[in-house]
Short mmCIF file of C-alpha atoms in Angstrom, two decimals:
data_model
loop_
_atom_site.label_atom_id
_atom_site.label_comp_id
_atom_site.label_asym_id
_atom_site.label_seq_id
_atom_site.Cartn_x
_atom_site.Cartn_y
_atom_site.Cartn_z
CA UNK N 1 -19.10 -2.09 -4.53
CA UNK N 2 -15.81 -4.23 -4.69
CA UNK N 3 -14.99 -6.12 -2.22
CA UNK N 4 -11.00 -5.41 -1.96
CA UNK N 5 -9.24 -2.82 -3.51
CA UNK N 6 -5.46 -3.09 -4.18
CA UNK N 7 -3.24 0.27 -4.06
CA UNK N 8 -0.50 0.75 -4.60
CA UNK N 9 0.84 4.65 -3.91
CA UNK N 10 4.81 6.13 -3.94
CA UNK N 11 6.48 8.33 -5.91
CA UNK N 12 8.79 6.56 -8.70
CA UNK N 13 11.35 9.94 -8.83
CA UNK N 14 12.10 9.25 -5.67
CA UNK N 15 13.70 5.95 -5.64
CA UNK N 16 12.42 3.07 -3.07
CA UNK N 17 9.19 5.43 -2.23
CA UNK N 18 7.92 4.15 -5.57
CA UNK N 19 7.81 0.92 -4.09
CA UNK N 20 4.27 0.36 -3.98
CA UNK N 21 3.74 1.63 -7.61
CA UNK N 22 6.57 -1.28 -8.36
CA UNK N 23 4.68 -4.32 -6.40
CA UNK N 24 1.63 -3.09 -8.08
CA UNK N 25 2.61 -3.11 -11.48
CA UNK N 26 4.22 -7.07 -10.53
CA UNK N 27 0.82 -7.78 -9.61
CA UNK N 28 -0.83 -6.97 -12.20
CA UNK N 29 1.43 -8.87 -14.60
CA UNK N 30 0.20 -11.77 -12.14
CA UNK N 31 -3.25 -10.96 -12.55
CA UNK N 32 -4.62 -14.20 -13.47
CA UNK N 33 -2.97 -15.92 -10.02
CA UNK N 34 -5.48 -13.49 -8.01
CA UNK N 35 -9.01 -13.73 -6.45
CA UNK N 36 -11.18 -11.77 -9.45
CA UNK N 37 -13.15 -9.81 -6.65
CA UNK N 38 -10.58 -7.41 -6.06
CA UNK N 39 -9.04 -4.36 -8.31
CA UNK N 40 -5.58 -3.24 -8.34
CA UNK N 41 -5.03 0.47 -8.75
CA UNK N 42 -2.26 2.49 -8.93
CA UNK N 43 -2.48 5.50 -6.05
CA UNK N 44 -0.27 7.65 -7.61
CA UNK N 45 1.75 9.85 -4.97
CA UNK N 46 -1.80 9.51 -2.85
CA UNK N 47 -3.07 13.03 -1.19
CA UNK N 48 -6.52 13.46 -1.26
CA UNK N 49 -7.51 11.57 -4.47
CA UNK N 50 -7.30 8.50 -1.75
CA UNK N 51 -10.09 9.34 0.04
CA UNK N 52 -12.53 8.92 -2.95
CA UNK N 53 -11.01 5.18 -4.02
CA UNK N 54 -11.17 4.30 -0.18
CA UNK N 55 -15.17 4.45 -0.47
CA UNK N 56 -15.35 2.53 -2.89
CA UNK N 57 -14.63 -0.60 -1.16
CA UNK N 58 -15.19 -2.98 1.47
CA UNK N 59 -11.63 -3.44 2.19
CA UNK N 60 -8.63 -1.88 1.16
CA UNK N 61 -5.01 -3.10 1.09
CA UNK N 62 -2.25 0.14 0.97
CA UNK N 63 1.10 -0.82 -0.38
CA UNK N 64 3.54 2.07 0.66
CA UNK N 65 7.16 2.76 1.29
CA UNK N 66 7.10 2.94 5.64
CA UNK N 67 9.57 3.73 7.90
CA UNK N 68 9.71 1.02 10.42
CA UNK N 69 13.46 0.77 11.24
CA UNK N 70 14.37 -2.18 9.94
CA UNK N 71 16.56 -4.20 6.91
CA UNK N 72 16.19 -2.03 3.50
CA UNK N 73 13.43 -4.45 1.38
CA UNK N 74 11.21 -5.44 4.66
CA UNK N 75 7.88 -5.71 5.09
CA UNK N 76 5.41 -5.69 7.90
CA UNK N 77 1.66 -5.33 7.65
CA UNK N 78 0.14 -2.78 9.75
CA UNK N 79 -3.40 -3.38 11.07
CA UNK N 80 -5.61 -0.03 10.92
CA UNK N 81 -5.06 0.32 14.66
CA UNK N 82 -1.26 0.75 13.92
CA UNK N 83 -1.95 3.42 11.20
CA UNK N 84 -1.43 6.31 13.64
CA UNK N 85 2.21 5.30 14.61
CA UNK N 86 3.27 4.97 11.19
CA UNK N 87 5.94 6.87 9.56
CA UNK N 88 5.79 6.86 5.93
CA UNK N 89 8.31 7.75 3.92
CA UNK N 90 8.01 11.65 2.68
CA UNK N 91 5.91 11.85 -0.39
CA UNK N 92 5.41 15.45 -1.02
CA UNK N 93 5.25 18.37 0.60
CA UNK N 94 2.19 19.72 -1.18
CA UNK N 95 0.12 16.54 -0.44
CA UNK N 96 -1.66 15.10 2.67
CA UNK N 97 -0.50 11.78 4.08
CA UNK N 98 -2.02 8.58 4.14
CA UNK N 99 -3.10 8.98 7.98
CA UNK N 100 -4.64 12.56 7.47
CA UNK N 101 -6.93 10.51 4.39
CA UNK N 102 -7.67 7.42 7.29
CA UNK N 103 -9.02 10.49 9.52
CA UNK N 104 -10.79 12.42 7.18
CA UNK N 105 -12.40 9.00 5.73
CA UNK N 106 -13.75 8.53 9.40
CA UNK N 107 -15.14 11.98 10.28
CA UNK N 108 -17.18 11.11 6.56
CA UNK N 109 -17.94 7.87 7.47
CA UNK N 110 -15.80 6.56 4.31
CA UNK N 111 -13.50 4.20 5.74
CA UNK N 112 -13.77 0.72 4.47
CA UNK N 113 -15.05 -2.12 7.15
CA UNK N 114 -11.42 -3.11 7.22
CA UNK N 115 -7.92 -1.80 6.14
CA UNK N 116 -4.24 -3.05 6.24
CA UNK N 117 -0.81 -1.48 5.05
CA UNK N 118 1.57 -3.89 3.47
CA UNK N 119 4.68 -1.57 4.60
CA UNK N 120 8.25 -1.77 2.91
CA UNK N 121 11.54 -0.45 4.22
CA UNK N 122 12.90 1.64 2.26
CA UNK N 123 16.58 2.56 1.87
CA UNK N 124 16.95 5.70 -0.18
CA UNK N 125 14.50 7.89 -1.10
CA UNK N 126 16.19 10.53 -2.47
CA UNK N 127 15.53 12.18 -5.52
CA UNK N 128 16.28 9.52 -8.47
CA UNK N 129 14.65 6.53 -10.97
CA UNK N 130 15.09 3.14 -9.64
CA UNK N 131 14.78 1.38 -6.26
CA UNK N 132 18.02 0.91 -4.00
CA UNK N 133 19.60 -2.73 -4.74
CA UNK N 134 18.58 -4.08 -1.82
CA UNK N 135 14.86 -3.31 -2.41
CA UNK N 136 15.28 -4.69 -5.94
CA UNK N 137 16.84 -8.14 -5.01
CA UNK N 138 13.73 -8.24 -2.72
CA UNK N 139 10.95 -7.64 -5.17
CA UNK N 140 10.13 -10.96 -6.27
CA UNK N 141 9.86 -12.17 -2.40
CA UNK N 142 7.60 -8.72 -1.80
CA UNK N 143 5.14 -10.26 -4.75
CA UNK N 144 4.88 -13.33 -3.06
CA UNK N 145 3.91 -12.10 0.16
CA UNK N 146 1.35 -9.72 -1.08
CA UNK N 147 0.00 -12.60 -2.93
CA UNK N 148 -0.31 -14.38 0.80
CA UNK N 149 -1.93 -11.83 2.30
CA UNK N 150 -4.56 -10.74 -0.47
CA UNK N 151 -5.18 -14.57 -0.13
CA UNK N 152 -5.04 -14.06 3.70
CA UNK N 153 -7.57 -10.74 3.74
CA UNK N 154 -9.87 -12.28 0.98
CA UNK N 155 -10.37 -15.43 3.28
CA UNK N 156 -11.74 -13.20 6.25
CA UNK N 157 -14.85 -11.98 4.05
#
């Protein structure tokens, strides 16, 4: 079993809610800079799929698009205590959210030992290619904080 597990879920047709598909992909390009006990992987739009990659590890790190009222490009890290109170951006109507995965990981018994959510504002999320400009002149800085707290999470195990 891995340790930590990367992953990175939004939908790129709908502008900044492909956010975490973005900072993955960055990532990856930076793959060399990172601990080698962890795996990157691209969540797609997330649903139900997620509950089969969350078993697979230890820990998991979630980079999403959330809705936590503040600057377009932000970021907070949500602890898995905060999960419930989180608003993610809309993904799709046909899929289950990220929280309704966290609970049905539980009732199986599937949920990693720890889990954080490296949440970014997003600005527009309307129907589109491309983030908003003010996630975009924010990516680079996004990169660099994920790189912190991969560095951060890895250090706890």
């Amino acid at each position: 079993m891995k340790k930590l597990g990367v992953i990175g879920i939004g939908n790129p047709l709908r502008r900044d809610d492909g956010i975490g598909i973005v900072l993955l992909e960055k990532l990856k390009d930076q793959r060399k800079t990172l601990p080698q006990h962890i795996e990157l992987i691209d969540g797609g739009t997330g649903g139900v799929k997620l509950f089969h990659i969350l078993a697979r590890f230890n820990h998991v790190l979630v980079i999403d698009a959330v809705l936590h009222n503040a600057q377009p490009g932000t970021y907070r890290i949500f602890t898995e205590k905060e999960i419930q109170n989180i608003d993610f951006s809309p993904i799709s109507a046909h899929e289950i959210n990220l929280t309704q995965v966290i609970e049905l990981a539980k009732q199986f018994n599937e949920l990693p030992n720890s889990f954080r959510i490296f949440g970014v504002q997003p600005k527009d999320v309307s129907c589109g290619q491309g983030l908003s400009p003010e996630v975009t002149e924010r990516v680079e800085m996004l990169v660099n904080e994920l790189k912190k707290e991969i560095k951060s999470f890895t250090a706890m195990y």
